[in-house]
Short mmCIF file of C-alpha atoms in Angstrom, two decimals:
data_model
loop_
_atom_site.label_atom_id
_atom_site.label_comp_id
_atom_site.label_asym_id
_atom_site.label_seq_id
_atom_site.Cartn_x
_atom_site.Cartn_y
_atom_site.Cartn_z
CA MET A 1 42.37 3.82 -23.86
CA ALA A 2 40.65 2.33 -20.35
CA SER A 3 37.41 0.75 -21.75
CA ARG A 4 33.73 2.14 -20.51
CA THR A 5 32.49 -0.95 -17.94
CA SER A 6 29.04 -1.14 -19.27
CA THR A 7 26.01 -0.05 -16.79
CA ARG A 8 23.89 -2.71 -19.02
CA SER A 9 22.82 -5.82 -16.72
CA ARG A 10 22.35 -9.01 -18.77
CA GLY A 11 18.44 -8.56 -18.48
CA ASN A 12 17.12 -11.74 -16.39
CA GLY A 13 14.84 -12.80 -19.43
CA GLU A 14 11.18 -11.90 -17.39
CA LYS A 15 9.43 -9.07 -18.96
CA TYR A 16 8.31 -5.98 -17.21
CA SER A 17 4.45 -4.93 -18.22
CA VAL A 18 4.10 -1.13 -16.89
CA LEU A 19 0.42 0.14 -16.53
CA LEU A 20 -0.17 3.61 -17.06
CA PRO A 21 -3.68 4.32 -16.36
CA THR A 22 -3.94 8.09 -17.49
CA TYR A 23 -5.90 10.66 -17.90
CA ASN A 24 -5.13 14.12 -19.15
CA GLU A 25 -1.70 13.76 -18.90
CA ARG A 26 -0.79 15.07 -22.31
CA GLU A 27 1.38 17.04 -20.43
CA ASN A 28 3.33 14.54 -18.40
CA LEU A 29 2.97 10.87 -20.40
CA PRO A 30 5.53 12.20 -22.81
CA LEU A 31 8.13 12.33 -20.36
CA ILE A 32 7.43 9.55 -17.97
CA VAL A 33 7.61 7.26 -21.08
CA TRP A 34 11.08 8.40 -21.72
CA LEU A 35 11.80 8.15 -17.86
CA LEU A 36 10.80 5.16 -18.23
CA VAL A 37 12.30 3.93 -22.19
CA LYS A 38 15.51 5.29 -20.11
CA TYR A 39 15.98 3.48 -16.80
CA PHE A 40 14.51 -0.03 -18.65
CA GLY A 41 17.43 0.85 -21.62
CA GLU A 42 19.68 1.00 -19.03
CA SER A 43 19.22 -2.22 -17.04
CA GLY A 44 18.57 -4.16 -19.87
CA TYR A 45 15.44 -5.68 -18.81
CA ASP A 46 13.05 -6.67 -21.23
CA TYR A 47 9.60 -3.77 -20.83
CA GLU A 48 6.72 -2.41 -22.57
CA ILE A 49 4.51 0.68 -21.69
CA ILE A 50 0.72 0.00 -21.54
CA VAL A 51 -1.31 3.22 -21.60
CA ILE A 52 -5.01 3.22 -20.42
CA ASP A 53 -6.11 6.38 -21.54
CA ASP A 54 -9.81 7.07 -20.05
CA GLY A 55 -11.29 9.20 -22.36
CA SER A 56 -8.90 12.08 -21.49
CA PRO A 57 -9.92 15.70 -23.87
CA ASP A 58 -6.91 17.28 -23.46
CA GLY A 59 -5.46 14.82 -25.87
CA THR A 60 -3.15 12.07 -24.35
CA LEU A 61 -4.20 9.30 -26.36
CA GLU A 62 -3.77 11.73 -29.25
CA VAL A 63 0.59 11.80 -27.41
CA ALA A 64 0.12 8.36 -27.03
CA GLU A 65 0.63 7.37 -30.15
CA GLN A 66 2.75 9.88 -31.10
CA LEU A 67 4.90 8.52 -28.43
CA GLN A 68 4.15 4.93 -29.95
CA LYS A 69 5.56 6.01 -33.53
CA ILE A 70 8.35 7.36 -32.16
CA TYR A 71 9.10 3.91 -29.52
CA GLY A 72 7.36 1.50 -31.48
CA GLU A 73 4.42 -0.25 -31.06
CA ASP A 74 5.88 -3.42 -29.30
CA LYS A 75 6.64 -1.25 -26.55
CA ILE A 76 4.44 1.62 -26.13
CA LEU A 77 0.60 -0.36 -26.41
CA LEU A 78 -2.72 1.68 -25.92
CA ARG A 79 -4.96 0.08 -24.24
CA PRO A 80 -8.19 3.37 -24.35
CA ARG A 81 -11.35 3.54 -22.44
CA ALA A 82 -14.33 5.52 -23.78
CA LYS A 83 -14.43 7.30 -20.72
CA LYS A 84 -13.23 7.21 -17.04
CA LEU A 85 -14.10 4.22 -14.87
CA GLY A 86 -12.03 2.32 -12.04
CA LEU A 87 -8.46 1.11 -11.70
CA GLY A 88 -9.61 -1.93 -11.31
CA THR A 89 -10.32 -2.23 -13.84
CA ALA A 90 -8.25 0.17 -16.09
CA TYR A 91 -5.80 -2.50 -14.61
CA ILE A 92 -8.40 -5.25 -15.77
CA HIS A 93 -8.36 -4.07 -19.10
CA GLY A 94 -4.74 -3.15 -19.40
CA MET A 95 -3.40 -6.35 -18.72
CA LYS A 96 -5.00 -8.44 -21.60
CA HIS A 97 -3.22 -8.01 -23.77
CA ALA A 98 -0.19 -7.56 -21.84
CA THR A 99 2.30 -10.21 -22.64
CA GLY A 100 4.77 -9.61 -19.53
CA SER A 101 5.30 -12.51 -16.74
CA PHE A 102 5.89 -9.03 -13.84
CA ILE A 103 3.47 -6.50 -14.03
CA PHE A 104 4.32 -2.64 -12.61
CA ILE A 105 1.68 -0.49 -11.80
CA MET A 106 2.63 2.73 -11.27
CA ASP A 107 1.22 6.63 -11.41
CA ALA A 108 1.95 9.16 -14.53
CA ASP A 109 1.40 12.12 -13.55
CA LEU A 110 5.94 12.26 -12.55
CA SER A 111 5.13 11.63 -8.58
CA HIS A 112 6.64 8.48 -8.29
CA HIS A 113 9.92 8.44 -10.79
CA PRO A 114 11.24 5.08 -12.64
CA LYS A 115 14.86 5.04 -11.51
CA PHE A 116 13.28 3.03 -8.84
CA ILE A 117 12.75 0.15 -11.18
CA PRO A 118 15.43 -1.77 -11.07
CA GLU A 119 15.29 -2.03 -7.60
CA PHE A 120 12.35 -3.14 -7.47
CA ILE A 121 13.10 -6.39 -10.29
CA GLU A 122 16.05 -6.38 -7.93
CA LYS A 123 14.11 -6.63 -4.55
CA GLN A 124 11.67 -8.42 -6.08
CA LYS A 125 14.37 -11.45 -7.22
CA GLU A 126 16.11 -11.55 -4.03
CA GLY A 127 12.86 -12.91 -2.24
CA ASP A 128 10.98 -14.03 -5.36
CA TYR A 129 7.74 -11.14 -4.06
CA ASP A 130 4.86 -12.04 -5.09
CA LEU A 131 4.46 -8.43 -4.81
CA VAL A 132 7.11 -5.18 -4.09
CA SER A 133 5.40 -2.22 -2.90
CA GLY A 134 7.09 0.98 -3.22
CA THR A 135 7.30 2.59 0.65
CA ARG A 136 7.61 6.25 1.03
CA TYR A 137 8.09 6.22 4.98
CA GLN A 138 10.68 3.66 5.93
CA GLY A 139 14.52 3.90 5.13
CA ASP A 140 15.57 6.76 2.67
CA GLY A 141 12.00 6.89 1.12
CA GLY A 142 10.50 9.96 1.90
CA VAL A 143 8.04 12.85 -0.09
CA TYR A 144 8.66 16.43 -2.31
CA GLY A 145 6.51 19.29 -1.73
CA TRP A 146 4.31 18.74 1.43
CA ASP A 147 3.88 21.15 4.82
CA LEU A 148 3.37 20.30 7.58
CA ARG A 149 -0.03 18.75 7.84
CA ARG A 150 -0.04 17.38 5.27
CA LYS A 151 2.72 14.81 6.47
CA LEU A 152 0.48 14.86 9.47
CA ILE A 153 -2.50 13.20 7.70
CA SER A 154 -0.40 11.34 6.04
CA ARG A 155 1.48 9.79 9.20
CA GLY A 156 -1.54 9.37 11.08
CA ALA A 157 -3.65 8.16 9.10
CA ASN A 158 -1.14 5.29 8.22
CA PHE A 159 -0.59 5.05 12.45
CA VAL A 160 -4.54 4.45 12.70
CA THR A 161 -4.35 1.88 9.30
CA GLN A 162 -1.60 0.02 10.40
CA VAL A 163 -3.22 -0.47 14.03
CA LEU A 164 -6.49 -1.91 12.78
CA LEU A 165 -5.43 -3.78 10.04
CA ARG A 166 -1.84 -4.48 11.01
CA PRO A 167 -0.99 -5.07 7.33
CA GLY A 168 2.85 -6.04 7.77
CA ALA A 169 3.52 -2.95 4.45
CA SER A 170 4.70 0.00 6.23
CA ASP A 171 3.25 1.93 3.48
CA LEU A 172 -0.67 1.10 1.83
CA THR A 173 -1.85 4.10 -0.52
CA GLY A 174 1.10 4.00 -2.29
CA SER A 175 0.32 3.37 -5.80
CA PHE A 176 3.64 2.09 -7.34
CA ARG A 177 3.99 -2.55 -7.05
CA LEU A 178 5.16 -4.88 -8.92
CA TYR A 179 3.17 -7.51 -9.02
CA LYS A 180 3.51 -11.26 -10.64
CA ARG A 181 1.02 -11.50 -13.31
CA LYS A 182 -0.71 -13.82 -11.45
CA VAL A 183 -0.95 -12.22 -8.69
CA LEU A 184 -1.72 -9.16 -9.88
CA GLU A 185 -4.83 -10.70 -11.49
CA GLY A 186 -6.00 -13.28 -8.37
CA LEU A 187 -6.06 -9.95 -6.41
CA ILE A 188 -7.99 -7.67 -8.52
CA GLU A 189 -10.95 -9.84 -8.77
CA ARG A 190 -11.42 -10.22 -5.10
CA CYS A 191 -10.96 -7.08 -4.25
CA VAL A 192 -14.60 -4.21 -3.99
CA SER A 193 -13.31 -1.15 -2.97
CA LYS A 194 -12.64 2.38 -5.39
CA GLY A 195 -9.56 4.64 -5.33
CA TYR A 196 -7.08 4.70 -2.78
CA VAL A 197 -8.92 2.20 -0.45
CA PHE A 198 -8.83 -0.52 -4.24
CA GLN A 199 -4.72 0.06 -3.15
CA MET A 200 -5.14 -0.37 0.13
CA GLU A 201 -7.70 -3.66 0.04
CA MET A 202 -5.08 -5.40 -2.66
CA ILE A 203 -1.94 -5.27 0.38
CA ILE A 204 -4.27 -6.59 3.04
CA ARG A 205 -5.92 -9.08 0.55
CA ALA A 206 -2.23 -10.08 -0.31
CA ARG A 207 -1.72 -10.41 3.60
CA GLN A 208 -4.14 -13.24 3.69
CA LEU A 209 -3.84 -14.58 0.71
CA ASP A 210 -0.16 -15.62 2.43
CA TYR A 211 1.56 -13.52 -0.36
CA SER A 212 4.80 -12.59 0.74
CA ILE A 213 5.49 -8.93 0.43
CA GLY A 214 8.48 -6.77 -0.37
CA GLU A 215 9.30 -2.79 -0.67
CA VAL A 216 11.19 -0.75 -1.79
CA PRO A 217 11.92 2.84 -0.31
CA ILE A 218 10.66 5.34 -3.11
CA SER A 219 11.08 9.15 -3.78
CA PHE A 220 7.44 10.48 -3.57
CA VAL A 221 7.23 14.04 -5.91
CA ASP A 222 4.10 15.78 -5.44
CA ARG A 223 3.69 17.84 -8.05
CA VAL A 224 0.08 17.82 -8.58
CA TYR A 225 -1.05 18.82 -4.65
CA GLY A 226 -0.94 22.58 -4.79
CA GLU A 227 -3.52 21.99 -7.29
CA SER A 228 -5.64 19.53 -5.16
CA LYS A 229 -5.55 19.82 -1.52
CA LEU A 230 -6.54 16.70 0.59
CA GLY A 231 -10.02 17.63 1.44
CA GLY A 232 -12.08 16.84 4.35
CA ASN A 233 -14.30 14.71 2.20
CA GLU A 234 -11.04 12.38 1.30
CA ILE A 235 -10.97 11.96 4.68
CA VAL A 236 -13.93 10.98 5.40
CA SER A 237 -13.68 8.44 2.10
CA PHE A 238 -10.69 7.26 3.54
CA LEU A 239 -12.08 6.47 7.18
CA LYS A 240 -15.04 4.94 5.16
CA GLY A 241 -12.87 3.16 2.81
CA LEU A 242 -10.53 1.90 6.24
CA LEU A 243 -13.74 0.58 8.65
CA THR A 244 -15.01 -0.84 5.80
CA LEU A 245 -12.11 -3.04 5.22
CA PHE A 246 -11.96 -3.66 9.74
CA ALA A 247 -14.94 -4.47 8.93
CA THR A 248 -15.27 -7.15 6.42
CA THR A 249 -11.56 -8.87 6.19
CA MET B 1 -26.32 -11.92 41.78
CA LEU B 2 -24.72 -11.91 38.59
CA LEU B 3 -23.37 -8.53 36.51
CA PHE B 4 -23.46 -8.12 33.11
CA GLN B 5 -20.23 -7.84 33.30
CA GLU B 6 -20.07 -11.35 34.73
CA TYR B 7 -22.20 -12.75 31.88
CA HIS B 8 -19.90 -11.30 29.38
CA GLY B 9 -16.99 -12.80 31.20
CA ILE B 10 -18.03 -16.45 31.79
CA GLY B 11 -19.39 -16.23 28.03
CA LEU B 12 -16.75 -15.35 26.33
CA THR B 13 -14.79 -16.98 28.57
CA SER B 14 -16.34 -20.32 27.50
CA TYR B 15 -16.44 -20.32 24.61
CA LEU B 16 -12.59 -19.16 24.02
CA CYS B 17 -12.68 -23.01 25.82
CA ALA B 18 -14.96 -24.77 23.92
CA LYS B 19 -12.86 -23.70 20.63
CA LEU B 20 -8.97 -24.12 21.97
CA SER B 21 -10.22 -27.95 22.87
CA TRP B 22 -11.88 -28.41 19.40
CA LEU B 23 -8.72 -27.01 18.13
CA SER B 24 -5.95 -29.38 20.51
CA LYS B 25 -8.79 -32.36 20.40
CA ASP B 26 -5.15 -34.05 18.31
CA GLY B 27 -3.10 -33.09 21.60
CA LEU B 28 -1.51 -29.88 22.11
CA ILE B 29 -1.27 -26.90 20.39
CA PRO B 30 0.75 -24.20 19.96
CA VAL B 31 -0.48 -21.14 20.51
CA PRO B 32 1.08 -19.20 17.56
CA VAL B 33 -1.06 -21.68 15.29
CA VAL B 34 -3.91 -20.87 17.70
CA LEU B 35 -4.06 -17.49 16.88
CA ARG B 36 -3.26 -17.91 13.16
CA GLU B 37 -6.75 -20.41 12.86
CA ILE B 38 -8.78 -17.51 15.38
CA SER B 39 -7.65 -14.57 12.75
CA ASN B 40 -7.89 -17.09 9.65
CA ILE B 41 -11.95 -17.14 10.98
CA MET B 42 -12.42 -14.20 11.93
CA THR B 43 -12.07 -10.91 10.27
CA LYS B 44 -10.66 -7.54 12.05
CA LEU B 45 -12.94 -6.36 14.04
CA LEU B 46 -13.38 -9.51 15.33
CA GLU B 47 -10.37 -10.30 16.18
CA TRP B 48 -10.64 -6.52 18.54
CA VAL B 49 -13.91 -7.92 20.17
CA PHE B 50 -12.29 -10.76 20.68
CA GLY B 51 -9.51 -9.78 22.46
CA VAL B 52 -11.51 -6.40 24.32
CA SER B 53 -13.41 -9.13 25.82
CA VAL B 54 -10.76 -11.52 26.77
CA VAL B 55 -8.90 -8.51 28.47
CA GLY B 56 -12.63 -7.27 29.25
CA ALA B 57 -13.55 -10.51 31.21
CA ALA B 58 -9.90 -11.29 33.26
CA TRP B 59 -10.19 -7.54 34.64
CA ALA B 60 -13.37 -7.99 35.68
CA PHE B 61 -12.73 -10.81 37.04
CA VAL B 62 -9.98 -9.56 39.28
CA THR B 63 -11.57 -6.39 40.43
CA PHE B 64 -15.06 -8.03 41.59
CA ASP B 65 -13.46 -10.25 42.19
CA ILE B 66 -16.62 -12.39 40.71
CA LEU B 67 -15.16 -16.18 41.08
CA LYS B 68 -14.50 -15.47 45.04
CA MET B 69 -11.02 -16.85 45.11
CA SER B 70 -10.36 -14.01 47.89
CA ILE B 71 -7.46 -12.22 46.19
CA PRO B 72 -5.84 -10.20 47.27
CA ARG B 73 -6.81 -6.36 48.31
CA THR B 74 -4.06 -4.65 46.49
CA TYR B 75 -4.37 -7.09 43.82
CA ARG B 76 -7.49 -5.68 43.32
CA GLU B 77 -6.66 -1.55 43.83
CA VAL B 78 -4.33 -2.03 41.63
CA ALA B 79 -5.76 -3.97 38.69
CA TRP B 80 -9.63 -1.65 38.49
CA PRO B 81 -7.12 1.31 36.37
CA MET B 82 -5.88 -0.57 34.74
CA PRO B 83 -7.79 -0.11 31.76
CA LEU B 84 -7.93 3.29 32.21
CA TYR B 85 -4.12 2.94 32.22
CA LEU B 86 -3.69 1.29 29.71
CA LEU B 87 -6.44 3.31 27.57
CA VAL B 88 -3.81 7.00 28.53
CA THR B 89 -0.66 4.96 28.05
CA PHE B 90 -1.78 3.96 24.71
CA GLY B 91 -2.35 7.37 23.71
CA CYS B 92 0.69 8.59 24.69
CA TYR B 93 2.33 6.36 22.44
CA SER B 94 0.56 7.45 19.62
CA LEU B 95 1.42 11.48 19.75
CA ALA B 96 4.54 10.07 20.52
CA THR B 97 4.91 7.92 17.55
CA VAL B 98 3.52 9.98 14.99
CA GLY B 99 5.13 12.68 16.16
CA TYR B 100 8.57 11.04 15.28
CA ARG B 101 7.10 9.81 11.97
CA VAL B 102 6.43 13.50 11.08
CA ALA B 103 9.68 15.19 12.54
CA THR B 104 11.37 12.28 10.96
CA PHE B 105 9.37 12.18 7.32
CA ASN B 106 11.72 12.57 4.57
CA ASP B 107 12.17 15.32 1.98
CA CYS B 108 13.61 14.18 -0.98
CA ASP B 109 14.95 17.98 -2.21
CA ASP B 110 17.26 15.88 -4.15
CA ALA B 111 14.75 14.19 -5.98
CA ALA B 112 13.03 16.96 -6.96
CA LYS B 113 15.58 18.88 -9.00
CA GLU B 114 16.73 15.88 -10.86
CA LEU B 115 13.48 15.50 -11.92
CA GLN B 116 13.23 19.15 -13.07
CA ALA B 117 16.72 18.69 -14.42
CA GLN B 118 15.45 15.28 -16.12
CA ILE B 119 12.06 16.81 -17.67
CA ILE B 120 14.29 19.42 -19.32
CA GLU B 121 16.18 16.77 -21.30
CA ALA B 122 13.66 14.87 -21.38
CA ARG B 123 11.42 17.33 -23.59
CA GLU B 124 14.55 18.23 -25.95
CA ASP B 125 15.76 14.89 -26.68
CA LEU B 126 11.55 14.13 -27.53
CA ARG B 127 11.22 16.89 -29.66
CA LYS B 128 14.70 16.08 -31.48
CA LYS B 129 12.82 12.70 -31.82
CA GLY B 130 9.75 14.29 -33.30
CA LEU B 131 7.46 14.63 -31.15
CA LYS B 132 4.71 17.61 -30.97
CA PHE B 133 3.67 18.63 -27.55
#
């Protein structure tokens, strides 16, 4: 009888905390947690999932509590807040009781797939990177669900960003990343922007502080795009954020 | 009588020389180190202003023969339209690059299918474990 080779690696003695800021993710939260448990379990790395819910009216917190009963309070931590506040503060709030030495940040709406988590971890170990960023623009990274207009805006904006800021990373607005805990704490202190400009600023500041940045190609499955178009407002606020970073960093 | 551009160019060149002599006071400092020092002090905006000024000054010096170095006429005629050429070249490069990147932007159809299948599997498994959706 041939023995089945175990895909479980021994883990590496490190613990990884996954920060999941949520707002109205009642449908997606169980799915993302299930996927995280699956891929962490298969790869053998030690982990915890921290759900930071900003007072979602759709009962996201209630679903999170059910998940906590199913998977255990050591694996699912709840750090809810009363109302929708900024992303930076959500990370800080979530990190306060995190016990991992590495922190994953990702979206809870299934656009980021946990199957890349082992790749992030291996990449980080490969070069002892201070931060590993998921990129949609390189290697076999890519997107699903974007039309030509959206792709054009995305690549165009990224090009302008590369020319003006020369950040040394191919995808600045992406938010699927792995940070060393101290690095994340230090960067959040220094960043002042909001929204996805915040994600850009994190990379720029990391560059300034000479942190090493690794990249992993990821697939971004946009299921939300149909509901929230990338309108003029977002483009304007992106440009404002970009010019602010250009003039201040 | 000096033109504004010439004042500007001379002013910046003097600043550049002063900065470089300060930085290299211990001896010859390699260019990468100097550039790194500059980028640590300046914002990206200032870097651009600095870079454009240096190039602009060099262009003005050659085109208008400011230092009266009797630069051959052919050099001046080549230098004169350079800024425009560079701008147009950069514009073409940008269009080509963005166009190429949009055309080669990967579509992750397999990832979407896999996700759909996993969602079904996850819902089933979670329902067994007692989750009330």
